[in-house]
Structures are given as C-alpha cells and as structure tokens.
C-alpha cells in the first residue's frame, strides 16, 4: 500500500501554499463532489495526462476491436455456438461496453486535464465502470464453475443448456446492477478521482456508510469470486492429475508407452482450456487489485494517496478489457481459424486447425460429454 504514497509529499505541499492545486481546473458545479483531501496537491504534470490519455486511447481501440471480433465470431460460427460459449460472449460484451463507454470520455478529459462533462456524467461514468467490472468477474466465476462441472463431475455433471446459460447471465447483470446502483441512492457515492479525469467510488470519506459499502462490495465482487475460482481450480487440477496418473499406471500394466484414448484426449484438451481460463482470470485480478488497494488505503488511512497514484488504478482496471481477446487469439485454434477466415488481416497464423476439439475460448465442453 505504501507504493501509492507520493514520495515527495512535503515538497508538494509547499507548492500548494501558493494556492495552486489539482482542483483548480474542476468546473464549479463539480466542486461539491471533490473531497478535501485533494486540495493539498498541486496540479499534475501535463505529461502524465498526455500519457494516460494516449494509453487509454490505445487500450480502447484494441479492446473495442478485439472484443467486437470475439462477439462476432462466437455468434456467427456454428462450431462455437454452444451454451457454455454464451458466457464467453457475455464476457466479451461486458469488456466491449466498458471501453466503449469509458475510453472516449477519459481521453477527452485528459486533453482538458480535468472532468468536463458535469456531475451526472461523472456518476454515470463511475457506475458503468463498476457495473461492467462486476459483470466481468462474475462471468469468469461462472466460467470456472462450468469447468468444474465438466472436468470434476464428468458424466455425473448436468450439462449446461442454453436456458441455463441465459439464466446465469441474467443473474450476473441483475447482481451487478444492484451493487452499482446503490451509490446513486445514498450507500456511498460516486466522485471524481484524484487525477480529476475519471470518477469512481468515494474511498476517502470516513463515515460508516461509505466505508461499509466498499468493504461489503469488495467482499462480494472481489474476495468471494476469488475464493470460488480458487476452489474450482484446485479440484480441477486434482481431478485431471488423478486421471493422468491412472492413465500412466494402466499403460504400464499393459506394457505400452501410452494409453491415450479419445476420452483421455478430450480431458487433455479440457485441461488446456482450464489453463486458459485460469490465465484470463489471473489477469483480471491483476487488473483490479491496484484499484482495490487504493480503495483500502483510503478507507483505512494507511498512506497518503496522491493524484498520480489514482492514474495507475484507472489504467490497470481498464486494461482488463484488453486481455481476454488476446488470450482467445493466442490460445484457441478454432477461434484463430474463424478469425483468419472472416478477418485475415487480424490473424497472425494461416488457416489451419490442429484437430483439437475446442468448443469454447474458456469453457469448451467436449461434444462427447455434452451429449452424455
């Protein structure tokens, strides 16, 4: 947490004596939303605004194109239209909306070096960020549960149906909307962040209402999904390891080098897909952990938070929307084949398929087990 403290804090406060602060450019109608904490800091170096605006622009373009391709290909390729893949499409849809609604305003604000769209747009911006982030992590949690159902339970598990997937997606969005509407009705609030070019939850107010929201929200949208995913993947790895051990022992008894049946090949493919899902989820937590640390630093007063520190929270959180399409493109042959066929200029390989039965970018269910 100390990493988010400004190392030359005392020198900055000397500058503020001359009545030059980071809040100076904030429009008058926004001042009631700005916490007194930020008045002790001088304006950020314009170079930081330029760097942030450029980075968000690049991330926005990559995310919109990448997730747009994922949505288009998964919904228009027959081999990829499975119940489990509805979760993949929902994840890409959430990531797409995050950058589509958040990147353009932030680039414009970085150009002006402050928030220029007024109080209501600030609240809406912060709500969208929270909404799409919550929907993203719980979609990934459902993906992990689906992997658990297929790999650990095997034939005894109930395959996901289209209605089941749609019901899960509806529950995800309802759950996310419930949490992200709460600050608009008085449980915490949405305010400008220290860099004054983005908005988020109020993590500086010390009243019970503000602090309780952040603590409970982080429990349901960070820790609960994290522990659920860890639980799922522990059992997934144990199940596949046990299966592989049995296969090796059986091969030794039969005095053959390998006993790689079609079922074993399917299990191997599913394990590869599970690893892809784990990488995707790990990247999500890497993206949102800095923002969580900033929030906890604020509510517990663990260290002084500078405007510069809030840049990294915003940047890492939005980078989450870029990771998933990259992981799909690198790791999934059927997705790469479809990408090459529909958008050859965006594919980095020739139109080939390595024969793996990959049904989904992160939740592929083998046809044999689904049929069973």
Coordinates of C-alpha atoms in Angstrom, one line a residue:
X1 CA 0.0 0.0 0.0
X2 CA 2.9 2.3 0.7
X3 CA 3.6 2.2 -3.0
X4 CA 0.7 4.5 -3.6
X5 CA 2.1 7.3 -1.4
X6 CA 3.8 10.2 -3.1
X7 CA 7.5 10.1 -2.2
X8 CA 7.9 13.9 -2.2
X9 CA 4.7 14.7 -0.4
X10 CA 6.3 17.5 1.7
X11 CA 7.7 19.3 -1.3
X12 CA 4.3 19.2 -3.0
X13 CA 2.5 20.7 0.0
X14 CA 5.0 23.6 -0.2
X15 CA 3.8 24.3 -3.8
X16 CA 0.2 24.3 -2.7
X17 CA 0.9 27.2 -0.3
X18 CA 0.8 29.4 -3.4
X19 CA -2.9 28.3 -3.9
X20 CA -2.2 26.1 -6.9
X21 CA -4.0 22.8 -6.5
X22 CA -5.1 19.8 -8.6
X23 CA -8.7 21.0 -8.2
X24 CA -8.2 24.4 -9.8
X25 CA -9.5 23.3 -13.3
X26 CA -12.5 21.5 -11.9
X27 CA -15.8 23.2 -13.0
X28 CA -17.6 24.9 -10.2
X29 CA -20.6 22.6 -10.4
X30 CA -18.3 19.7 -9.6
X31 CA -16.6 21.1 -6.5
X32 CA -19.2 19.7 -4.1
X33 CA -18.2 16.2 -5.2
X34 CA -14.4 16.7 -4.6
X35 CA -13.0 15.5 -1.3
X36 CA -11.0 18.0 0.7
X37 CA -8.1 15.5 0.6
X38 CA -7.2 16.5 -3.0
X39 CA -6.8 20.3 -2.2
X40 CA -3.4 19.6 -0.6
X41 CA -1.9 18.5 -4.0
X42 CA -0.6 20.7 -6.8
X43 CA -1.7 20.2 -10.4
X44 CA -0.3 17.0 -12.1
X45 CA 2.3 17.4 -14.7
X46 CA 0.5 17.7 -18.1
X47 CA 2.8 15.0 -19.3
X48 CA 1.0 12.5 -17.1
X49 CA -2.4 13.5 -18.5
X50 CA -0.9 13.0 -22.0
X51 CA 0.5 9.6 -21.2
X52 CA -2.8 8.5 -19.6
X53 CA -4.9 9.8 -22.4
X54 CA -2.7 8.1 -25.0
X55 CA -2.6 4.8 -23.1
X56 CA -6.4 4.8 -22.7
X57 CA -6.9 5.6 -26.4
X58 CA -4.7 2.6 -27.4
X59 CA -6.4 0.3 -24.9
X60 CA -9.8 1.4 -26.0
X61 CA -9.1 0.8 -29.7
X62 CA -7.6 -2.7 -29.0
X63 CA -10.4 -3.6 -26.7
X64 CA -13.3 -2.5 -28.9
X65 CA -11.8 -4.2 -32.0
X66 CA -10.7 -7.4 -30.1
X67 CA -13.9 -7.9 -28.1
X68 CA -16.0 -6.9 -31.1
X69 CA -14.3 -9.7 -33.1
X70 CA -14.9 -12.2 -30.3
X71 CA -18.6 -11.3 -30.1
X72 CA -19.0 -11.5 -33.9
X73 CA -17.0 -14.7 -34.4
X74 CA -18.6 -16.6 -31.5
X75 CA -22.1 -15.7 -32.5
X76 CA -21.6 -16.3 -36.3
X77 CA -19.5 -19.5 -36.2
X78 CA -21.7 -22.6 -35.9
X79 CA -19.0 -24.7 -34.2
X80 CA -18.6 -22.1 -31.5
X81 CA -22.3 -21.6 -30.7
X82 CA -22.6 -23.7 -27.6
X83 CA -24.4 -23.0 -24.3
X84 CA -21.1 -22.6 -22.5
X85 CA -19.9 -20.1 -25.1
X86 CA -22.7 -17.8 -24.2
X87 CA -20.7 -17.0 -21.1
X88 CA -17.7 -16.2 -23.3
X89 CA -19.8 -13.8 -25.4
X90 CA -21.2 -12.2 -22.3
X91 CA -17.6 -11.6 -21.0
X92 CA -16.6 -10.0 -24.3
X93 CA -19.8 -8.0 -24.4
X94 CA -19.1 -6.6 -20.9
X95 CA -15.4 -5.8 -21.8
X96 CA -16.6 -4.1 -25.0
X97 CA -19.1 -1.9 -23.3
X98 CA -16.6 -0.9 -20.6
X99 CA -14.1 0.6 -23.1
X100 CA -16.8 1.8 -25.5
X101 CA -18.4 3.9 -22.7
X102 CA -15.3 4.8 -20.7
X103 CA -12.3 5.3 -23.0
X104 CA -13.7 8.3 -25.1
X105 CA -14.7 10.4 -22.1
X106 CA -11.4 9.8 -20.3
X107 CA -9.4 10.7 -23.4
X108 CA -11.3 14.0 -23.7
X109 CA -10.8 14.7 -20.0
X110 CA -7.1 14.0 -20.2
X111 CA -6.9 16.6 -23.1
X112 CA -8.6 19.2 -20.8
X113 CA -6.8 17.9 -17.7
X114 CA -10.0 17.7 -15.7
X115 CA -13.5 16.3 -15.8
X116 CA -15.6 18.4 -18.2
X117 CA -18.9 16.5 -18.5
X118 CA -20.6 17.6 -15.3
X119 CA -21.8 15.8 -12.1
X120 CA -24.3 13.4 -13.6
X121 CA -22.0 12.2 -16.2
X122 CA -19.4 11.6 -13.5
X123 CA -21.8 9.4 -11.6
X124 CA -22.8 7.6 -14.7
X125 CA -19.2 7.0 -15.8
X126 CA -18.3 5.6 -12.4
X127 CA -21.4 3.4 -12.3
X128 CA -20.6 2.0 -15.7
X129 CA -17.1 1.1 -14.7
X130 CA -18.3 -0.7 -11.6
X131 CA -21.2 -2.4 -13.4
X132 CA -19.1 -3.8 -16.3
X133 CA -16.2 -4.8 -13.9
X134 CA -18.7 -6.7 -11.6
X135 CA -20.3 -8.4 -14.6
X136 CA -16.9 -9.4 -15.9
X137 CA -15.6 -11.1 -12.8
X138 CA -18.8 -12.9 -12.1
X139 CA -19.0 -14.1 -15.7
X140 CA -15.5 -15.5 -15.2
X141 CA -16.6 -17.1 -11.9
X142 CA -19.5 -18.8 -13.8
X143 CA -16.9 -20.0 -16.4
X144 CA -14.9 -21.5 -13.6
X145 CA -17.9 -23.3 -12.2
X146 CA -18.7 -24.6 -15.7
X147 CA -15.2 -26.0 -16.0
X148 CA -15.6 -27.6 -12.5
X149 CA -18.9 -29.2 -13.6
X150 CA -17.4 -30.7 -16.8
X151 CA -14.0 -31.8 -15.6
X152 CA -14.6 -32.7 -11.9
X153 CA -18.1 -34.1 -12.1
X154 CA -17.6 -35.6 -15.5
X155 CA -20.5 -37.7 -16.7
X156 CA -22.4 -37.2 -13.4
X157 CA -22.5 -33.4 -14.0
X158 CA -25.5 -31.9 -15.7
X159 CA -24.5 -30.2 -19.0
X160 CA -25.3 -26.5 -19.3
X161 CA -28.2 -25.7 -21.6
X162 CA -28.9 -22.5 -23.5
X163 CA -31.7 -21.6 -21.0
X164 CA -29.3 -22.3 -18.1
X165 CA -26.6 -20.1 -19.6
X166 CA -29.0 -17.3 -20.2
X167 CA -30.4 -17.6 -16.7
X168 CA -26.8 -17.3 -15.3
X169 CA -26.2 -14.2 -17.5
X170 CA -29.4 -12.6 -16.4
X171 CA -28.5 -13.2 -12.7
X172 CA -25.0 -11.8 -13.3
X173 CA -26.3 -8.5 -14.7
X174 CA -29.0 -8.2 -12.0
X175 CA -26.5 -8.7 -9.3
X176 CA -24.0 -6.2 -10.8
X177 CA -26.7 -3.6 -11.3
X178 CA -27.9 -4.0 -7.7
X179 CA -24.5 -3.2 -6.3
X180 CA -23.7 -0.4 -8.7
X181 CA -27.0 1.5 -8.3
X182 CA -26.5 1.6 -4.6
X183 CA -24.2 4.6 -4.5
X184 CA -26.8 6.6 -6.5
X185 CA -29.2 6.1 -3.7
X186 CA -27.0 7.1 -0.8
X187 CA -24.9 4.0 0.0
X188 CA -21.5 5.5 -0.7
X189 CA -21.3 7.9 -3.7
X190 CA -19.5 8.4 -7.0
X191 CA -17.0 11.2 -7.0
X192 CA -14.0 12.5 -9.1
X193 CA -10.8 10.6 -8.5
X194 CA -7.5 12.4 -7.6
X195 CA -6.4 12.9 -11.2
X196 CA -9.7 14.6 -11.8
X197 CA -10.1 12.9 -15.2
X198 CA -12.1 9.9 -14.0
X199 CA -14.7 9.1 -11.4
X200 CA -15.2 6.2 -9.0
X201 CA -16.5 5.3 -5.6
X202 CA -15.8 7.5 -2.6
X203 CA -13.0 5.8 -0.6
X204 CA -11.9 8.9 1.3
X205 CA -15.0 9.6 3.4
X206 CA -14.7 8.0 6.9
X207 CA -18.4 7.7 7.7
X208 CA -19.8 4.3 8.3
X209 CA -22.0 4.4 5.1
X210 CA -19.1 5.0 2.8
X211 CA -16.7 2.5 4.4
X212 CA -19.3 -0.3 4.8
X213 CA -20.1 -0.1 1.1
X214 CA -16.5 -0.6 0.0
X215 CA -15.9 -3.4 2.5
X216 CA -19.0 -5.3 1.6
X217 CA -18.8 -4.6 -2.1
X218 CA -15.2 -5.9 -2.2
X219 CA -16.3 -9.0 -0.3
X220 CA -19.0 -9.9 -2.9
X221 CA -17.2 -8.7 -6.0
X222 CA -13.6 -9.5 -5.3
X223 CA -13.0 -12.0 -2.5
X224 CA -16.0 -14.2 -3.0
X225 CA -15.3 -14.7 -6.7
X226 CA -11.6 -15.2 -6.0
X227 CA -12.1 -17.9 -3.4
X228 CA -14.8 -19.6 -5.6
X229 CA -12.4 -19.7 -8.5
X230 CA -9.5 -21.0 -6.4
X231 CA -11.8 -23.7 -5.0
X232 CA -12.9 -24.7 -8.6
X233 CA -9.4 -24.9 -10.0
X234 CA -7.9 -26.8 -7.0
X235 CA -10.4 -29.6 -7.7
X236 CA -10.0 -29.3 -11.5
X237 CA -6.2 -29.8 -11.2
X238 CA -6.7 -32.6 -8.7
X239 CA -9.2 -34.4 -11.0
X240 CA -7.1 -34.1 -14.1
X241 CA -3.9 -35.1 -12.2
X242 CA -5.6 -38.2 -10.8
X243 CA -6.9 -39.1 -14.3
X244 CA -3.4 -38.7 -15.9
X245 CA -1.9 -40.8 -13.1
X246 CA -4.4 -43.6 -13.7
X247 CA -3.7 -43.5 -17.4
X248 CA 0.0 -43.9 -16.9
X249 CA -0.4 -46.8 -14.4
X250 CA -2.8 -48.5 -16.8
X251 CA -0.4 -48.1 -19.7
X252 CA 2.4 -49.6 -17.6
X253 CA 0.3 -52.6 -16.8
X254 CA -0.5 -53.1 -20.5
X255 CA 3.2 -52.6 -21.3
X256 CA 2.5 -49.8 -23.8
X257 CA 4.1 -46.4 -24.0
X258 CA 0.8 -44.5 -23.9
X259 CA -2.9 -45.2 -23.4
X260 CA -4.2 -42.1 -25.0
X261 CA -7.8 -42.8 -25.8
X262 CA -10.3 -40.3 -27.3
X263 CA -11.7 -39.7 -23.8
X264 CA -8.2 -39.0 -22.5
X265 CA -7.6 -36.6 -25.4
X266 CA -10.8 -34.8 -24.5
X267 CA -9.7 -34.5 -20.9
X268 CA -6.3 -33.2 -22.0
X269 CA -8.0 -30.6 -24.2
X270 CA -10.2 -29.5 -21.4
X271 CA -7.2 -29.1 -19.1
X272 CA -5.6 -26.8 -21.6
X273 CA -8.8 -24.8 -21.8
X274 CA -8.9 -24.7 -18.0
X275 CA -5.4 -23.2 -18.0
X276 CA -6.5 -20.6 -20.5
X277 CA -9.4 -19.7 -18.2
X278 CA -7.1 -19.5 -15.2
X279 CA -4.7 -17.2 -17.1
X280 CA -7.7 -14.9 -18.1
X281 CA -9.0 -14.8 -14.5
X282 CA -5.5 -14.1 -13.1
X283 CA -5.1 -11.2 -15.5
X284 CA -8.5 -9.8 -14.3
X285 CA -7.3 -9.9 -10.7
X286 CA -4.0 -8.3 -11.6
X287 CA -6.0 -5.5 -13.3
X288 CA -8.4 -4.8 -10.4
X289 CA -6.1 -5.4 -7.4
X290 CA -4.4 -2.0 -7.6
X291 CA -7.8 -0.2 -7.5
X292 CA -8.8 -2.4 -4.5
X293 CA -5.5 -1.4 -2.8
X294 CA -6.2 2.3 -3.4
X295 CA -9.7 1.9 -2.0
X296 CA -8.5 0.2 1.1
X297 CA -5.7 2.6 1.5
X298 CA -8.3 5.4 1.5
X299 CA -10.8 4.0 4.0
X300 CA -8.1 2.8 6.4
X301 CA -5.9 5.9 6.0
X302 CA -2.9 3.5 5.6
X303 CA -0.9 6.0 3.5
X304 CA -1.5 9.4 1.7
X305 CA -2.9 8.8 -1.7
X306 CA -1.6 11.2 -4.4
X307 CA -3.4 12.1 -7.7
X308 CA -0.7 10.3 -9.6
X309 CA -1.5 7.1 -7.7
X310 CA -5.1 7.1 -9.0
X311 CA -3.8 7.1 -12.5
X312 CA -2.5 3.5 -12.1
X313 CA -5.7 2.3 -10.6
X314 CA -7.7 3.6 -13.6
X315 CA -5.2 2.3 -16.1
X316 CA -4.8 -1.2 -14.7
X317 CA -8.6 -1.6 -14.2
X318 CA -9.4 -0.6 -17.8
X319 CA -6.6 -2.8 -19.2
X320 CA -8.6 -5.8 -18.0
X321 CA -10.9 -5.3 -21.0
X322 CA -8.0 -5.8 -23.4
X323 CA -6.6 -9.1 -22.1
X324 CA -9.4 -11.5 -23.0
X325 CA -9.5 -11.2 -26.8
X326 CA -5.7 -11.5 -26.8
X327 CA -5.9 -14.7 -24.8
X328 CA -8.5 -16.1 -27.2
X329 CA -6.5 -15.3 -30.2
X330 CA -3.3 -16.9 -28.9
X331 CA -4.7 -20.0 -27.3
X332 CA -7.6 -21.3 -29.4
X333 CA -7.2 -22.9 -32.8
X334 CA -10.9 -22.9 -33.8
X335 CA -11.2 -19.2 -32.9
X336 CA -8.0 -18.4 -34.8
X337 CA -9.2 -20.4 -37.8
X338 CA -12.5 -18.5 -37.8
X339 CA -10.7 -15.2 -37.2
X340 CA -8.5 -15.9 -40.2
X341 CA -11.5 -16.8 -42.4
X342 CA -13.5 -13.7 -41.5
X343 CA -10.7 -11.2 -40.8
X344 CA -7.5 -12.4 -42.4
X345 CA -5.7 -9.1 -41.6
X346 CA -6.3 -9.5 -37.9
X347 CA -5.0 -13.1 -37.7
X348 CA -1.3 -14.0 -37.0
X349 CA -1.5 -17.5 -38.5
X350 CA -2.5 -19.4 -41.6
X351 CA -5.9 -21.0 -41.8
X352 CA -5.2 -24.3 -40.1
X353 CA -6.8 -26.3 -37.4
X354 CA -4.8 -28.6 -35.2
X355 CA -7.7 -31.0 -34.7
X356 CA -8.4 -30.3 -31.1
X357 CA -12.0 -30.4 -30.1
X358 CA -12.2 -26.9 -28.7
X359 CA -15.7 -25.8 -28.1
X360 CA -15.1 -22.5 -26.3
X361 CA -12.5 -19.9 -25.6
X362 CA -12.5 -20.7 -21.9
X363 CA -15.4 -23.0 -21.3
X364 CA -15.3 -25.5 -24.2
X365 CA -17.2 -28.6 -23.4
X366 CA -16.3 -31.7 -25.4
X367 CA -19.1 -33.0 -27.7
X368 CA -18.9 -36.5 -26.2
X369 CA -19.5 -35.3 -22.6
X370 CA -22.1 -32.8 -23.6
X371 CA -24.0 -35.5 -25.5
X372 CA -23.8 -37.7 -22.5

